[in-house]
Amino acid sequence: MGHFPGASGLAVKEHDFKKCHQSGFCKRNREYADNAAAQKSTWSSPYNVIHDSISFNDGQLQAVILKTINSEGATERFPLTVTFHKSGTARVTVDEEKRQKKEITLRHDSQARKERYNEAEKWVVVGGVDKDENAKISHQDKDQVNINYGPDSKFEAVIRLSPFEVDFRRDGDSHVKFNDNGLFNMEHWRPHVENPAPKEGEEANQVEVAQKEDESTWWDESFGGNTDSKPRGPESVALDISFPGYEHVYGIPEHTGPMSLKQTRGGDGNFEEPYRLYNSDVFEYILDSPMTLYGSIPFMQAHRKGSSVGVFWLNAAETWVDIVKAKDSINPLSLSTPKTTTKTHWISESGILDVFVLLGPTPRDLTSTYGELTGYSAMPQELAIGYHQCRWNYISDDDVKDVDRKMDRFKIPYDVIWLDLEYTDDRKYFTWEPHSFADPIGMGKQLQEHGRGLVLLIDPHIKKVDGYSQSSELVSKDLAVHNKDNNIYDGWCWPGNSNWIDCFNPKAIEWWKGLFKYDAFKGTLENTFIWNDMSEPSVFNGPETTMPKDNIHYENWEHRDVHNLNGLTFQNATFQGMVTRKKGELRRPFILTRSFYAGSQRLGAMWTGDNQAAWDHLEASIPMVLNQGISGFPFAGADVGGFFGNPEKDLLVRWYQTGAFYPFFRAHAHIDSRRREPYLLGEEHTAIATAAIRLRYTLLPAWYTAFYEANKDGSPIVRPMYWTHPSEEAGFAIDDQLFVGSTGLLAKPITKQDQFSTDIWIPDDEVYYDYFTYETKKTQKGKHLTVSASLSQIPLLMRGGHIFPRRDIPRRSAATMKFDDYTLVVSTSKAGTAEGELYVDDGDSFDFEHGQYIHRRFSLDQSALRSTEAEGRDAASLKQGKWLQVMKEVYVDKIIVVGAPAAWSREEVQITSEGRSWPVKVQYHPAANGKAAFAVVGRVGARIGEDWSIELA
Ligand code: NOJ
């Protein structure tokens, strides 16, 4: 693993976190894989499906797998289900009969549950699991069962019985294979037998010792001075999943490193360690590493030209994923290049096996199917997509008000100012430090008057101290996580000795909800929102900075089983609190979380945690944000400026230029860092940072539309090249440039010091214009385009063929721009056409769920530019709520047609709308000096919510 300490010279204490060989179950399963590989063709997986146990009803196959557990042929039973869904996914689950029936004994008098954890779906799966009754067996014999399913029955699962394997095919070709390499492994329960130590003078029986399995990591396991009591003994679940013919795999955030995942079994440029998913507070994390970070989404996509497939490994325990890419051997005389098969090996510590298979075939199919399963990203509060000003800490209410005023004085738009830890009284959440924050209402009101919001940090650890009602209630109502002895667990975090709320417990959620009511959390207002930090959970004196795995949650599940869900459950409880702050008030919450799991996208935004004020961290943020986008949680960003350290000014402004393209755009800084609000940078740098922020604000309508698309079908908000151009192989590993939604805006922020030009990879034959100058770029499909990028320039192109909305006067906040008129930018394709959309709603309530939104489709062809209802709704029949009423007076102000065809070279055009027709002035600028011809039409004066057309013929 490479070390890439930032400029500040910081690096994670790697030895604080486990490597695979220090995590017993990972080590055992890697050894299992090595052993299988060493035996090559003589290796046979000991798992066989009992032929007579197979039944198939209503889209679901059930059977029993027998595992041969010793050379005498003893077996254990593992119930299998394979379910086919109308959504086109297939789901394979395997449980262990003995544990299912609770026919096991626990060690150490543990109170923990005996079963394998099977409730992750309760937190994660929200749809897409209606059974496909059309799925049918097309063939069955003593060796295998073939089932056809999915759209037009094009998908097929071939379940082999001896050994158990599943081959998922599309149109007859294999795309995903389970247990192809025989690494399926579910460690069955066994009693712990004390081996009597050989008596003095006696030799241990050498033969017996040699034959015995290595039990050294089965039972109590220690790391870094902490011992895990493991009351159920070894229980891991592992499976090899191969993607034949696929060279690229993406996903399984959160890690640093490239978007196209690396191999993990050593070799040149590869990692030595598997990718780890065990949500952790990793202090000063390193780059280009498979180490775990704060959140995890066990969704992997494999991609090749013409096909995308995916697997979703629904398991919330500590998980490791090995990746190996094998070149298929082919006839040396053949001229075709050998294909690559990506082989992955998934290893989780506990729980049932539960895997969804998605057969695509496009990246878009995968994101939408995955979204159907785990939920789409929530429609945001409008202010949440503006710029956020944060640091640890703004020291008083006056400080907040002062920053707020200064941002205005310098005409720098922003939407939300944040209060970190120190606003609290002695780190007791839901309280205010009485001296520095004596007047939170006054502070909140000033922000409100400026159309802005305030975010407060609330963490899951509750200070254990007398006289703090949150603490006494948490304990007296028994709502906290328990330790292995089933007493309330104590640990150390920011406030010192603390207890942790157990948000798996519905009663804890109910209690937590009450704490957010305006009359309970005094000093909060409608414009107060919440930041949930440290929710992995971070425990300073715990093993690997988190909770002991043998801690006990609601209904006696061990922490080991649910660890990766912890952050999601905490954010969920906060979400519930935010929607019930006041009876009758139904507003969209905005909650930032550090820890997350599949499904967290329904609850708010995430950020990449404690990065460093270093160029390499800036660079690393782009693949991380892109990876979040394709993994279903696109509302993502990194701390602008870098958390630790003090960025030099050039770095900071380049970070603003990059951050303006993160879906979540927030500057943040460590308590020890110098103040760095954008107005402090000195004239030149302040102007550059301001320009980047203003660019974000003028494009807010386009961003909001991109958020809408993510909410509708799971499309990433910022999109990597493989996703938008899935057939262009040269783009599959590119992760430093992005498209914003479907606007055709292609950005490649500069992330290197003293770099004043960059090469943008061009994915297609379309025309590209410079966003700022309208210069027509001389591009060639598949080639790089060099563009200059002085410190004040952001490399940003417009792809021909798109229309996107803007608001051209950046004001102090999104709210203050809410009812401004629009500009439409038409970026004409080579063929003289373009299309695009605008989605807008009140940005605050849930009225959009009842039709209170405007959704326009714009199109340009040779003869006309038009705006029509995007969903064909009949505007007249729509109930006109208050917001829609106000929007009636919002107009299209101007239309800029870049690459304007000759038809626009006139002084006037006629626009028709609402049964009227009127002339609108056109300023036509013929192509000159490399610039495309462009026409500025305005003032247009058509209502944004109405149909209109400009006929050119
Ligand atoms: C850790 C978070 O990652 C960081 O952003 C925050 O400033 C500190 N906790 C203090 O609350």
PDB file of N, CA, C and O and ligand atoms in Angstrom, residues 281 294 390-393 419-422 427 429 457 459 494 531 533-534 536 540 592 594 607-611 639 643-644 666 668-671, ligand 1:
ATOM      1  N   ASP A 281     -13.731   5.911  11.703  1.00  0.00           N
ATOM      2  CA  ASP A 281     -13.218   7.268  11.795  1.00  0.00           C
ATOM      3  C   ASP A 281     -11.705   7.174  11.605  1.00  0.00           C
ATOM      4  O   ASP A 281     -10.959   7.013  12.559  1.00  0.00           O
ATOM      5  N   TYR A 294     -15.292   6.118   6.199  1.00  0.00           N
ATOM      6  CA  TYR A 294     -16.425   6.351   7.103  1.00  0.00           C
ATOM      7  C   TYR A 294     -17.729   5.646   6.720  1.00  0.00           C
ATOM      8  O   TYR A 294     -18.603   5.458   7.552  1.00  0.00           O
ATOM      9  N   CYS A 390     -18.436  26.674   6.397  1.00  0.00           N
ATOM     10  CA  CYS A 390     -18.279  25.946   7.664  1.00  0.00           C
ATOM     11  C   CYS A 390     -16.870  26.100   8.187  1.00  0.00           C
ATOM     12  O   CYS A 390     -15.934  26.354   7.415  1.00  0.00           O
ATOM     13  N   ARG A 391     -16.677  26.016   9.455  1.00  0.00           N
ATOM     14  CA  ARG A 391     -15.372  25.740  10.051  1.00  0.00           C
ATOM     15  C   ARG A 391     -15.605  25.235  11.468  1.00  0.00           C
ATOM     16  O   ARG A 391     -16.680  25.410  12.038  1.00  0.00           O
ATOM     17  N   TRP A 392     -14.610  24.581  11.987  1.00  0.00           N
ATOM     18  CA  TRP A 392     -14.614  24.169  13.371  1.00  0.00           C
ATOM     19  C   TRP A 392     -13.777  25.183  14.112  1.00  0.00           C
ATOM     20  O   TRP A 392     -12.579  25.093  14.088  1.00  0.00           O
ATOM     21  N   ASN A 393     -14.264  26.271  14.599  1.00  0.00           N
ATOM     22  CA  ASN A 393     -15.651  26.558  14.854  1.00  0.00           C
ATOM     23  C   ASN A 393     -15.891  28.033  14.629  1.00  0.00           C
ATOM     24  O   ASN A 393     -14.973  28.830  14.765  1.00  0.00           O
ATOM     25  N   LEU A 419     -22.360  25.387  12.391  1.00  0.00           N
ATOM     26  CA  LEU A 419     -21.743  25.380  13.714  1.00  0.00           C
ATOM     27  C   LEU A 419     -21.317  23.968  14.070  1.00  0.00           C
ATOM     28  O   LEU A 419     -22.125  23.040  14.116  1.00  0.00           O
ATOM     29  N   ASP A 420     -20.043  23.849  14.318  1.00  0.00           N
ATOM     30  CA  ASP A 420     -19.444  22.582  14.729  1.00  0.00           C
ATOM     31  C   ASP A 420     -19.590  22.470  16.257  1.00  0.00           C
ATOM     32  O   ASP A 420     -20.141  23.371  16.927  1.00  0.00           O
ATOM     33  N   LEU A 421     -19.059  21.391  16.760  1.00  0.00           N
ATOM     34  CA  LEU A 421     -19.048  21.034  18.171  1.00  0.00           C
ATOM     35  C   LEU A 421     -19.152  22.132  19.234  1.00  0.00           C
ATOM     36  O   LEU A 421     -19.894  22.002  20.204  1.00  0.00           O
ATOM     37  N   GLU A 422     -18.400  23.225  19.044  1.00  0.00           N
ATOM     38  CA  GLU A 422     -18.197  24.155  20.162  1.00  0.00           C
ATOM     39  C   GLU A 422     -19.364  25.110  20.414  1.00  0.00           C
ATOM     40  O   GLU A 422     -19.279  25.946  21.304  1.00  0.00           O
ATOM     41  N   ARG A 427     -20.189  20.336  25.224  1.00  0.00           N
ATOM     42  CA  ARG A 427     -20.358  19.195  24.313  1.00  0.00           C
ATOM     43  C   ARG A 427     -21.578  18.334  24.663  1.00  0.00           C
ATOM     44  O   ARG A 427     -21.573  17.114  24.471  1.00  0.00           O
ATOM     45  N   TYR A 429     -25.134  17.863  23.414  1.00  0.00           N
ATOM     46  CA  TYR A 429     -25.940  18.225  22.252  1.00  0.00           C
ATOM     47  C   TYR A 429     -27.313  18.699  22.705  1.00  0.00           C
ATOM     48  O   TYR A 429     -27.777  18.330  23.779  1.00  0.00           O
ATOM     49  N   LEU A 457     -24.279  20.789  14.488  1.00  0.00           N
ATOM     50  CA  LEU A 457     -23.749  19.430  14.636  1.00  0.00           C
ATOM     51  C   LEU A 457     -24.438  18.712  15.796  1.00  0.00           C
ATOM     52  O   LEU A 457     -24.557  19.268  16.889  1.00  0.00           O
ATOM     53  N   ASP A 459     -24.148  14.776  17.373  1.00  0.00           N
ATOM     54  CA  ASP A 459     -23.483  13.467  17.257  1.00  0.00           C
ATOM     55  C   ASP A 459     -24.246  12.414  18.072  1.00  0.00           C
ATOM     56  O   ASP A 459     -25.056  12.754  18.935  1.00  0.00           O
ATOM     57  N   TRP A 494     -15.867  13.005  22.047  1.00  0.00           N
ATOM     58  CA  TRP A 494     -15.638  14.439  22.303  1.00  0.00           C
ATOM     59  C   TRP A 494     -16.021  14.874  23.714  1.00  0.00           C
ATOM     60  O   TRP A 494     -15.264  15.610  24.358  1.00  0.00           O
ATOM     61  N   TRP A 531     -26.301  18.319  11.154  1.00  0.00           N
ATOM     62  CA  TRP A 531     -25.098  17.615  10.698  1.00  0.00           C
ATOM     63  C   TRP A 531     -24.861  16.457  11.666  1.00  0.00           C
ATOM     64  O   TRP A 531     -24.649  16.680  12.854  1.00  0.00           O
ATOM     65  N   ASP A 533     -22.407  13.715  12.676  1.00  0.00           N
ATOM     66  CA  ASP A 533     -20.991  13.367  12.517  1.00  0.00           C
ATOM     67  C   ASP A 533     -20.688  12.163  13.429  1.00  0.00           C
ATOM     68  O   ASP A 533     -21.523  11.777  14.259  1.00  0.00           O
ATOM     69  N   MET A 534     -19.520  11.577  13.289  1.00  0.00           N
ATOM     70  CA  MET A 534     -18.994  10.579  14.245  1.00  0.00           C
ATOM     71  C   MET A 534     -19.901   9.352  14.383  1.00  0.00           C
ATOM     72  O   MET A 534     -19.895   8.667  15.399  1.00  0.00           O
ATOM     73  N   GLU A 536     -20.039   6.425  12.879  1.00  0.00           N
ATOM     74  CA  GLU A 536     -19.597   5.076  12.415  1.00  0.00           C
ATOM     75  C   GLU A 536     -19.954   3.972  13.394  1.00  0.00           C
ATOM     76  O   GLU A 536     -20.203   2.848  12.925  1.00  0.00           O
ATOM     77  N   PHE A 540     -13.369   6.922  20.798  1.00  0.00           N
ATOM     78  CA  PHE A 540     -11.921   7.145  20.845  1.00  0.00           C
ATOM     79  C   PHE A 540     -11.167   6.014  21.532  1.00  0.00           C
ATOM     80  O   PHE A 540     -10.040   5.726  21.177  1.00  0.00           O
ATOM     81  N   LEU A 592     -26.596  16.264   6.910  1.00  0.00           N
ATOM     82  CA  LEU A 592     -25.329  15.759   6.398  1.00  0.00           C
ATOM     83  C   LEU A 592     -24.870  14.620   7.302  1.00  0.00           C
ATOM     84  O   LEU A 592     -24.928  14.737   8.519  1.00  0.00           O
ATOM     85  N   ARG A 594     -21.689  11.636   8.062  1.00  0.00           N
ATOM     86  CA  ARG A 594     -20.351  11.178   7.691  1.00  0.00           C
ATOM     87  C   ARG A 594     -20.362   9.686   7.412  1.00  0.00           C
ATOM     88  O   ARG A 594     -19.734   9.204   6.493  1.00  0.00           O
ATOM     89  N   TRP A 607     -20.269  13.694   3.128  1.00  0.00           N
ATOM     90  CA  TRP A 607     -19.002  14.277   2.674  1.00  0.00           C
ATOM     91  C   TRP A 607     -17.870  13.325   3.025  1.00  0.00           C
ATOM     92  O   TRP A 607     -18.079  12.377   3.787  1.00  0.00           O
ATOM     93  N   THR A 608     -16.730  13.555   2.418  1.00  0.00           N
ATOM     94  CA  THR A 608     -15.661  12.554   2.488  1.00  0.00           C
ATOM     95  C   THR A 608     -14.781  12.684   3.720  1.00  0.00           C
ATOM     96  O   THR A 608     -13.667  12.153   3.750  1.00  0.00           O
ATOM     97  N   GLY A 609     -15.249  13.405   4.738  1.00  0.00           N
ATOM     98  CA  GLY A 609     -14.564  13.404   6.028  1.00  0.00           C
ATOM     99  C   GLY A 609     -13.286  14.227   6.040  1.00  0.00           C
ATOM    100  O   GLY A 609     -13.132  15.186   5.270  1.00  0.00           O
ATOM    101  N   ASP A 610     -12.391  13.816   6.925  1.00  0.00           N
ATOM    102  CA  ASP A 610     -11.252  14.667   7.282  1.00  0.00           C
ATOM    103  C   ASP A 610     -10.092  14.556   6.303  1.00  0.00           C
ATOM    104  O   ASP A 610      -9.086  13.901   6.568  1.00  0.00           O
ATOM    105  N   ASN A 611     -10.211  15.259   5.209  1.00  0.00           N
ATOM    106  CA  ASN A 611      -9.140  15.301   4.204  1.00  0.00           C
ATOM    107  C   ASN A 611      -8.089  16.336   4.617  1.00  0.00           C
ATOM    108  O   ASN A 611      -8.179  16.928   5.694  1.00  0.00           O
ATOM    109  N   ASP A 639     -14.477  18.360   1.837  1.00  0.00           N
ATOM    110  CA  ASP A 639     -14.228  19.656   2.487  1.00  0.00           C
ATOM    111  C   ASP A 639     -13.413  20.541   1.557  1.00  0.00           C
ATOM    112  O   ASP A 639     -12.250  20.230   1.253  1.00  0.00           O
ATOM    113  N   PHE A 643      -9.500  19.764   5.272  1.00  0.00           N
ATOM    114  CA  PHE A 643      -9.820  19.886   6.692  1.00  0.00           C
ATOM    115  C   PHE A 643      -8.572  20.197   7.528  1.00  0.00           C
ATOM    116  O   PHE A 643      -8.500  21.208   8.214  1.00  0.00           O
ATOM    117  N   PHE A 644      -7.579  19.336   7.429  1.00  0.00           N
ATOM    118  CA  PHE A 644      -6.358  19.546   8.226  1.00  0.00           C
ATOM    119  C   PHE A 644      -5.407  20.477   7.478  1.00  0.00           C
ATOM    120  O   PHE A 644      -5.206  20.318   6.270  1.00  0.00           O
ATOM    121  N   ARG A 666     -19.190  22.525   0.177  1.00  0.00           N
ATOM    122  CA  ARG A 666     -18.998  23.129   1.509  1.00  0.00           C
ATOM    123  C   ARG A 666     -17.523  23.316   1.817  1.00  0.00           C
ATOM    124  O   ARG A 666     -16.728  22.387   1.668  1.00  0.00           O
ATOM    125  N   HIS A 668     -14.762  23.706   4.710  1.00  0.00           N
ATOM    126  CA  HIS A 668     -14.667  23.352   6.127  1.00  0.00           C
ATOM    127  C   HIS A 668     -13.195  23.335   6.526  1.00  0.00           C
ATOM    128  O   HIS A 668     -12.330  23.147   5.675  1.00  0.00           O
ATOM    129  N   ALA A 669     -12.935  23.520   7.813  1.00  0.00           N
ATOM    130  CA  ALA A 669     -11.552  23.589   8.277  1.00  0.00           C
ATOM    131  C   ALA A 669     -11.456  23.148   9.731  1.00  0.00           C
ATOM    132  O   ALA A 669     -12.389  23.333  10.514  1.00  0.00           O
ATOM    133  N   HIS A 670     -10.333  22.575  10.058  1.00  0.00           N
ATOM    134  CA  HIS A 670     -10.044  22.095  11.418  1.00  0.00           C
ATOM    135  C   HIS A 670      -9.921  23.270  12.393  1.00  0.00           C
ATOM    136  O   HIS A 670      -9.568  24.387  11.997  1.00  0.00           O
ATOM    137  N   ILE A 671     -10.146  22.994  13.642  1.00  0.00           N
ATOM    138  CA  ILE A 671     -10.128  24.051  14.670  1.00  0.00           C
ATOM    139  C   ILE A 671      -8.759  24.742  14.752  1.00  0.00           C
ATOM    140  O   ILE A 671      -8.673  25.921  15.070  1.00  0.00           O
TER     141      ILE A 671
HETATM  142  C1  NOJ B   1     -14.983  15.143  12.772  1.00  0.00           C
HETATM  143  C2  NOJ B   1     -15.493  15.659  11.476  1.00  0.00           C
HETATM  144  O1  NOJ B   1     -15.078  14.853  10.417  1.00  0.00           O
HETATM  145  C3  NOJ B   1     -15.052  17.095  11.313  1.00  0.00           C
HETATM  146  O2  NOJ B   1     -15.551  17.584  10.092  1.00  0.00           O
HETATM  147  C4  NOJ B   1     -15.526  17.923  12.487  1.00  0.00           C
HETATM  148  O3  NOJ B   1     -15.060  19.240  12.338  1.00  0.00           O
HETATM  149  C5  NOJ B   1     -15.016  17.339  13.774  1.00  0.00           C
HETATM  150  N1  NOJ B   1     -15.440  15.972  13.883  1.00  0.00           N
HETATM  151  C6  NOJ B   1     -15.479  18.101  15.004  1.00  0.00           C
HETATM  152  O4  NOJ B   1     -16.840  18.000  15.175  1.00  0.00           O
END
